[in-house]
């Protein structure tokens, strides 16, 4: 059976991304090994340490930078993370200085909020009702 084991988010600075994704969002570092001029650097949810890994992938390819810039300009999140309570997570992250481009918004079956990950991406948080 095919399953997802790694998903990527392109970042402009791996060290800054690791600090944000662990220090603010609460992920934990899973893998950190040299990979040429960069690192194979992944984080996981502490609730699922053997679950899907998020690769903090350098955005060195010109196409990745163009896509990130276009998504940011249009206010489109690069990816989405599930949370138990968007309102509580918004409050917690705002207190830590995280900038949101969309406050929690109720769309009927889902509540979402969108944050800036400081590494060139908008990330959507979602709670299904």
XYZ file of N, CA, C and O in Angstrom:
516
model
N 0.849 -1.176 0.000
C 0.000 0.000 0.000
C 0.894 1.239 0.000
O 1.805 1.343 0.825
N 0.630 2.155 -0.879
C 1.373 3.416 -0.932
C 0.893 4.321 0.198
O -0.304 4.376 0.496
N 1.845 5.026 0.823
C 1.496 5.992 1.866
C 2.475 7.155 1.816
O 3.578 7.020 1.284
N 2.079 8.254 2.349
C 2.935 9.434 2.399
C 3.856 9.302 3.597
O 3.390 9.055 4.721
N 5.167 9.467 3.377
C 6.083 9.440 4.512
C 6.851 10.745 4.658
O 7.323 11.071 5.735
N 7.002 11.513 3.562
C 7.665 12.815 3.612
C 6.898 13.783 2.724
O 6.538 13.444 1.595
N 6.651 14.957 3.232
C 6.103 16.067 2.451
C 7.082 17.224 2.604
O 7.790 17.315 3.613
N 7.153 18.086 1.608
C 8.131 19.176 1.624
C 7.466 20.535 1.730
O 6.353 20.739 1.248
N 8.194 21.444 2.335
C 7.884 22.863 2.267
C 9.208 23.541 1.934
O 10.239 23.252 2.538
N 9.198 24.379 0.884
C 10.423 25.064 0.477
C 10.675 26.237 1.408
O 9.784 27.052 1.674
N 11.905 26.335 1.878
C 12.261 27.401 2.811
C 13.480 28.144 2.307
O 14.335 27.579 1.623
N 13.566 29.423 2.649
C 14.690 30.235 2.186
C 15.909 30.132 3.103
O 16.998 30.539 2.733
N 15.734 29.551 4.289
C 16.835 29.410 5.250
C 16.492 28.241 6.172
O 15.558 28.342 6.972
N 17.242 27.153 6.066
C 16.902 25.969 6.849
C 17.033 26.179 8.352
O 16.208 25.677 9.118
N 18.032 26.916 8.790
C 18.195 27.145 10.230
C 17.029 27.971 10.775
O 16.474 27.655 11.835
N 16.648 29.013 10.048
C 15.521 29.849 10.458
C 14.231 29.034 10.446
O 13.403 29.144 11.356
N 14.076 28.194 9.436
C 12.884 27.351 9.337
C 12.814 26.370 10.505
O 11.751 26.188 11.110
N 13.955 25.737 10.832
C 13.964 24.792 11.947
C 13.565 25.496 13.244
O 12.764 24.975 14.023
N 14.082 26.693 13.459
C 13.736 27.458 14.653
C 12.241 27.762 14.685
O 11.589 27.607 15.723
N 11.672 28.185 13.565
C 10.247 28.527 13.521
C 9.366 27.288 13.701
O 8.441 27.282 14.510
N 9.656 26.253 12.929
C 8.798 25.069 12.951
C 8.883 24.301 14.272
O 7.909 23.668 14.672
N 10.020 24.380 14.970
C 10.127 23.729 16.280
C 9.776 24.706 17.397
O 8.967 24.387 18.265
N 10.359 25.895 17.375
C 10.181 26.853 18.457
C 8.815 27.498 18.517
O 8.333 27.828 19.611
N 8.187 27.694 17.381
C 6.871 28.343 17.356
C 5.744 27.328 17.141
O 4.791 27.288 17.900
N 5.859 26.528 16.074
C 4.764 25.619 15.739
C 4.731 24.372 16.617
O 3.690 23.742 16.748
N 5.877 23.997 17.197
C 5.892 22.885 18.123
C 6.273 21.535 17.537
O 6.165 20.510 18.211
N 6.717 21.514 16.286
C 7.224 20.269 15.725
C 8.540 19.911 16.412
O 9.138 20.740 17.091
N 9.007 18.677 16.217
C 10.300 18.261 16.740
C 11.175 17.787 15.586
O 10.679 17.229 14.615
N 12.476 18.041 15.724
C 13.416 17.628 14.680
C 13.488 16.112 14.636
O 13.632 15.461 15.666
N 13.395 15.552 13.431
C 13.470 14.101 13.259
C 14.800 13.701 12.626
O 15.498 12.850 13.138
N 15.142 14.328 11.489
C 16.349 13.973 10.753
C 17.107 15.236 10.398
O 16.502 16.230 9.985
N 18.418 15.194 10.548
C 19.265 16.331 10.195
C 20.618 15.784 9.748
O 21.468 15.474 10.577
N 20.773 15.604 8.428
C 22.022 15.078 7.887
C 22.482 15.964 6.736
O 21.667 16.531 6.008
N 23.801 16.099 6.566
C 24.312 16.904 5.454
C 23.850 16.336 4.114
O 23.768 15.121 3.934
N 23.559 17.243 3.207
C 23.143 16.861 1.846
C 23.735 17.887 0.887
O 23.053 18.812 0.458
N 25.018 17.769 0.601
C 25.696 18.761 -0.229
C 25.825 20.057 0.538
O 26.272 20.068 1.681
N 25.400 21.147 -0.071
C 25.458 22.457 0.582
C 24.307 22.691 1.544
O 24.287 23.688 2.261
N 23.345 21.790 1.549
C 22.177 21.922 2.416
C 22.135 20.728 3.378
O 23.139 20.066 3.596
N 20.953 20.495 3.955
C 20.745 19.379 4.875
C 19.442 18.673 4.510
O 18.517 19.304 4.001
N 19.396 17.365 4.797
C 18.123 16.649 4.766
C 17.573 16.849 6.165
O 18.004 16.222 7.133
N 16.660 17.810 6.282
C 16.205 18.303 7.575
C 14.699 18.126 7.663
O 13.951 18.769 6.920
N 14.264 17.232 8.550
C 12.832 16.994 8.685
C 12.370 17.229 10.113
O 13.139 17.101 11.066
N 11.101 17.556 10.227
C 10.433 17.704 11.515
C 9.172 16.847 11.488
O 8.651 16.516 10.419
N 8.704 16.510 12.690
C 7.482 15.717 12.831
C 6.647 16.289 13.967
O 7.147 17.017 14.824
N 5.396 15.900 13.970
C 4.532 16.252 15.083
C 4.930 15.430 16.299
O 5.143 14.222 16.187
N 5.014 16.040 17.481
C 5.312 15.255 18.680
C 4.202 14.234 18.968
O 4.454 13.240 19.641
N 3.014 14.464 18.431
C 1.913 13.522 18.616
C 2.063 12.285 17.726
O 1.404 11.272 17.969
N 2.924 12.368 16.702
C 3.140 11.248 15.784
C 4.603 11.217 15.358
O 4.934 11.467 14.199
N 5.521 10.914 16.292
C 6.949 10.974 15.975
C 7.380 10.017 14.866
O 8.418 10.225 14.243
N 6.603 8.971 14.608
C 6.910 8.050 13.518
C 5.986 8.263 12.326
O 5.927 7.426 11.419
N 5.289 9.396 12.327
C 4.353 9.706 11.246
C 5.029 10.429 10.094
O 6.250 10.359 9.917
N 4.237 11.138 9.334
C 4.723 11.873 8.167
C 5.749 12.913 8.599
O 5.530 13.657 9.553
N 6.867 12.955 7.867
C 7.913 13.936 8.129
C 7.733 15.121 7.190
O 7.376 14.949 6.022
N 7.980 16.316 7.710
C 7.957 17.528 6.900
C 9.395 17.905 6.596
O 10.168 18.224 7.505
N 9.767 17.858 5.322
C 11.114 18.203 4.887
C 11.213 19.712 4.715
O 10.442 20.305 3.954
N 12.128 20.332 5.436
C 12.390 21.772 5.303
C 13.417 21.896 4.178
O 14.615 21.919 4.400
N 12.895 21.959 2.973
C 13.710 21.853 1.765
C 14.157 23.218 1.260
O 13.337 24.127 1.124
N 15.446 23.373 0.969
C 15.932 24.654 0.446
C 15.240 25.018 -0.865
O 15.005 24.160 -1.717
N 14.918 26.299 -1.003
C 14.235 26.773 -2.209
C 15.220 27.257 -3.273
O 14.962 28.223 -3.974
N 16.330 26.561 -3.429
C 17.382 26.988 -4.343
C 17.023 26.952 -5.814
O 17.594 27.691 -6.613
N 16.085 26.125 -6.208
C 15.705 26.053 -7.618
C 14.887 27.297 -7.975
O 13.976 27.674 -7.246
N 15.195 27.938 -9.112
C 14.467 29.163 -9.484
C 12.954 28.971 -9.553
O 12.200 29.877 -9.187
N 12.496 27.821 -9.984
C 11.050 27.599 -10.091
C 10.391 27.604 -8.715
O 9.261 28.089 -8.570
N 11.074 27.079 -7.699
C 10.479 27.071 -6.367
C 10.329 28.488 -5.841
O 9.317 28.825 -5.219
N 11.315 29.325 -6.086
C 11.227 30.720 -5.634
C 10.081 31.446 -6.338
O 9.327 32.196 -5.714
N 9.938 31.215 -7.646
C 8.856 31.865 -8.400
C 7.491 31.425 -7.895
O 6.583 32.248 -7.723
N 7.344 30.122 -7.646
C 6.063 29.619 -7.145
C 5.757 30.201 -5.773
O 4.637 30.666 -5.525
N 6.740 30.180 -4.877
C 6.522 30.733 -3.540
C 6.112 32.204 -3.607
O 5.181 32.620 -2.925
N 6.807 32.982 -4.426
C 6.488 34.414 -4.551
C 5.082 34.611 -5.086
O 4.342 35.484 -4.610
N 4.690 33.821 -6.086
C 3.352 33.947 -6.666
C 2.278 33.572 -5.649
O 1.257 34.265 -5.526
N 2.484 32.499 -4.903
C 1.512 32.098 -3.890
C 1.395 33.156 -2.796
O 0.286 33.497 -2.373
N 2.522 33.678 -2.339
C 2.506 34.728 -1.310
C 1.760 35.961 -1.819
O 0.920 36.523 -1.109
N 2.069 36.384 -3.044
C 1.436 37.577 -3.612
C -0.076 37.412 -3.707
O -0.824 38.374 -3.522
N -0.529 36.197 -3.985
C -1.959 35.934 -4.115
C -2.608 35.509 -2.799
O -3.809 35.252 -2.756
N -1.816 35.402 -1.728
C -2.356 35.027 -0.427
C -2.767 33.566 -0.329
O -3.637 33.214 0.460
N -2.130 32.702 -1.124
C -2.492 31.283 -1.158
C -1.530 30.476 -0.286
O -0.317 30.533 -0.498
N -2.057 29.708 0.669
C -1.185 28.878 1.495
C -0.474 27.806 0.672
O -1.048 27.239 -0.251
N 0.772 27.514 1.050
C 1.564 26.479 0.395
C 1.095 25.090 0.812
O 1.094 24.159 0.029
N 0.704 24.958 2.087
C 0.224 23.678 2.604
C -0.690 23.938 3.791
O -0.889 25.094 4.193
N -1.213 22.858 4.346
C -2.151 22.966 5.467
C -1.781 21.977 6.552
O -1.386 20.849 6.264
N -1.917 22.408 7.803
C -1.707 21.545 8.960
C -3.003 21.474 9.750
O -3.691 22.486 9.925
N -3.324 20.294 10.260
C -4.509 20.107 11.090
C -4.188 20.469 12.534
O -3.092 20.181 13.028
N -5.132 21.098 13.191
C -5.039 21.392 14.626
C -6.382 21.068 15.270
O -7.413 21.073 14.598
N -6.364 20.776 16.559
C -7.603 20.438 17.251
C -8.534 21.634 17.389
O -9.752 21.484 17.353
N -7.958 22.835 17.569
C -8.753 24.039 17.799
C -8.019 25.237 17.189
O -7.054 25.739 17.767
N -8.468 25.676 16.031
C -7.812 26.798 15.342
C -7.807 28.044 16.211
O -6.807 28.762 16.253
N -8.898 28.305 16.921
C -8.969 29.511 17.744
C -7.888 29.495 18.839
O -7.190 30.488 19.049
N -7.752 28.365 19.522
C -6.745 28.259 20.585
C -5.334 28.333 20.007
O -4.450 28.968 20.586
N -5.121 27.682 18.862
C -3.788 27.699 18.257
C -3.437 29.099 17.773
O -2.295 29.551 17.912
N -4.396 29.812 17.231
C -4.184 31.199 16.803
C -3.772 32.054 18.002
O -2.817 32.831 17.922
N -4.463 31.881 19.112
C -4.143 32.646 20.327
C -2.735 32.306 20.822
O -1.947 33.196 21.155
N -2.405 31.018 20.869
C -1.086 30.576 21.346
C 0.028 31.118 20.454
O 1.015 31.677 20.931
N -0.138 30.979 19.151
C 0.903 31.403 18.213
C 1.026 32.922 18.141
O 2.134 33.454 18.023
N -0.069 33.628 18.225
C -0.024 35.095 18.236
C 0.775 35.580 19.442
O 1.580 36.506 19.330
N 0.583 34.927 20.586
C 1.337 35.287 21.791
C 2.835 35.052 21.607
O 3.649 35.716 22.244
N 3.202 34.132 20.719
C 4.610 33.853 20.428
C 5.168 34.750 19.328
O 6.325 34.603 18.939
N 4.336 35.658 18.809
C 4.791 36.582 17.788
C 4.566 36.138 16.356
O 5.041 36.785 15.419
N 3.856 35.031 16.155
C 3.576 34.556 14.797
C 2.577 35.507 14.141
O 1.593 35.914 14.761
N 2.850 35.845 12.888
C 1.988 36.764 12.136
C 0.986 35.962 11.310
O 1.368 35.046 10.565
N -0.265 36.311 11.443
C -1.334 35.677 10.679
C -1.818 36.630 9.589
O -1.997 37.820 9.839
N -2.029 36.087 8.401
C -2.605 36.873 7.306
C -4.106 36.658 7.220
O -4.791 37.405 6.536
N -4.594 35.636 7.915
C -6.038 35.402 8.029
C -6.314 34.916 9.439
O -5.770 33.898 9.872
N -7.115 35.655 10.162
C -7.538 35.232 11.498
C -8.449 34.014 11.352
O -8.926 33.716 10.247
N -8.712 33.304 12.438
C -9.622 32.165 12.341
C -10.942 32.571 11.680
O -11.561 33.568 12.058
N -11.313 31.785 10.698
C -12.515 32.060 9.920
C -13.326 30.780 9.799
O -12.796 29.745 9.413
N -14.611 30.881 10.125
C -15.508 29.731 10.083
C -16.115 29.615 8.688
O -16.791 30.531 8.223
N -15.847 28.490 8.027
C -16.375 28.234 6.691
C -17.412 27.115 6.707
O -17.578 26.405 5.723
N -18.109 26.945 7.818
C -19.118 25.893 7.909
C -18.518 24.603 8.435
O -18.406 24.420 9.639
N -18.087 23.705 7.547
C -17.531 22.434 8.021
C -16.089 22.521 8.513
O -15.568 21.572 9.082
N -15.451 23.665 8.300
C -14.053 23.822 8.679
C -13.793 25.241 9.163
O -14.430 26.186 8.690
N -12.875 25.386 10.125
C -12.386 26.690 10.560
C -10.917 26.738 10.165
O -10.167 25.802 10.438
N -10.510 27.835 9.501
C -9.117 27.949 9.078
C -8.528 29.276 9.529
O -9.243 30.239 9.809
N -7.200 29.305 9.580
C -6.422 30.517 9.793
C -5.163 30.346 8.955
O -4.747 29.221 8.661
N -4.548 31.463 8.567
C -3.356 31.394 7.722
C -2.244 32.206 8.372
O -2.444 33.366 8.740
N -1.057 31.577 8.488
C 0.093 32.237 9.103
C 1.249 32.340 8.118
O 1.319 31.608 7.137
N 2.156 33.257 8.406
C 3.383 33.444 7.633
C 4.489 32.695 8.371
O 4.759 32.968 9.536
N 5.142 31.746 7.681
C 6.156 30.926 8.354
C 7.536 31.585 8.430
O 8.489 30.961 8.878
N 7.667 32.804 8.003
C 8.898 33.612 8.009
C 9.952 33.095 7.031
O 11.045 33.626 6.978
N 9.624 32.058 6.273
C 10.571 31.441 5.335
C 10.050 31.477 3.909
O 10.493 30.716 3.055
N 9.055 32.362 3.672
C 8.528 32.544 2.323
C 7.234 31.821 2.018
O 6.831 31.743 0.863
N 6.559 31.302 3.041
C 5.330 30.537 2.821
C 4.196 31.012 3.709
O 4.419 31.410 4.847
N 2.997 30.870 3.185
C 1.802 30.965 4.004
C 1.384 29.532 4.311
O 1.421 28.660 3.445
N 1.011 29.291 5.563
C 0.605 27.968 6.016
C -0.800 28.089 6.596
O -1.054 28.949 7.444
N -1.683 27.219 6.136
C -3.055 27.223 6.637
C -3.197 26.217 7.766
O -2.709 25.094 7.668
N -3.850 26.639 8.839
C -4.222 25.747 9.932
C -5.706 25.463 9.791
O -6.475 26.375 9.473
N -6.113 24.228 10.026
C -7.523 23.876 9.837
C -8.018 22.942 10.922
O -7.291 22.038 11.359
N -9.261 23.174 11.322
C -9.967 22.287 12.223
C -11.278 21.913 11.554
O -12.077 22.796 11.231
N -11.452 20.616 11.317
C -12.728 20.131 10.782
C -13.719 20.050 11.937
O -13.356 19.652 13.048
N -14.953 20.434 11.665
C -15.990 20.371 12.710
C -16.614 19.000 12.750
O -16.666 18.290 11.812
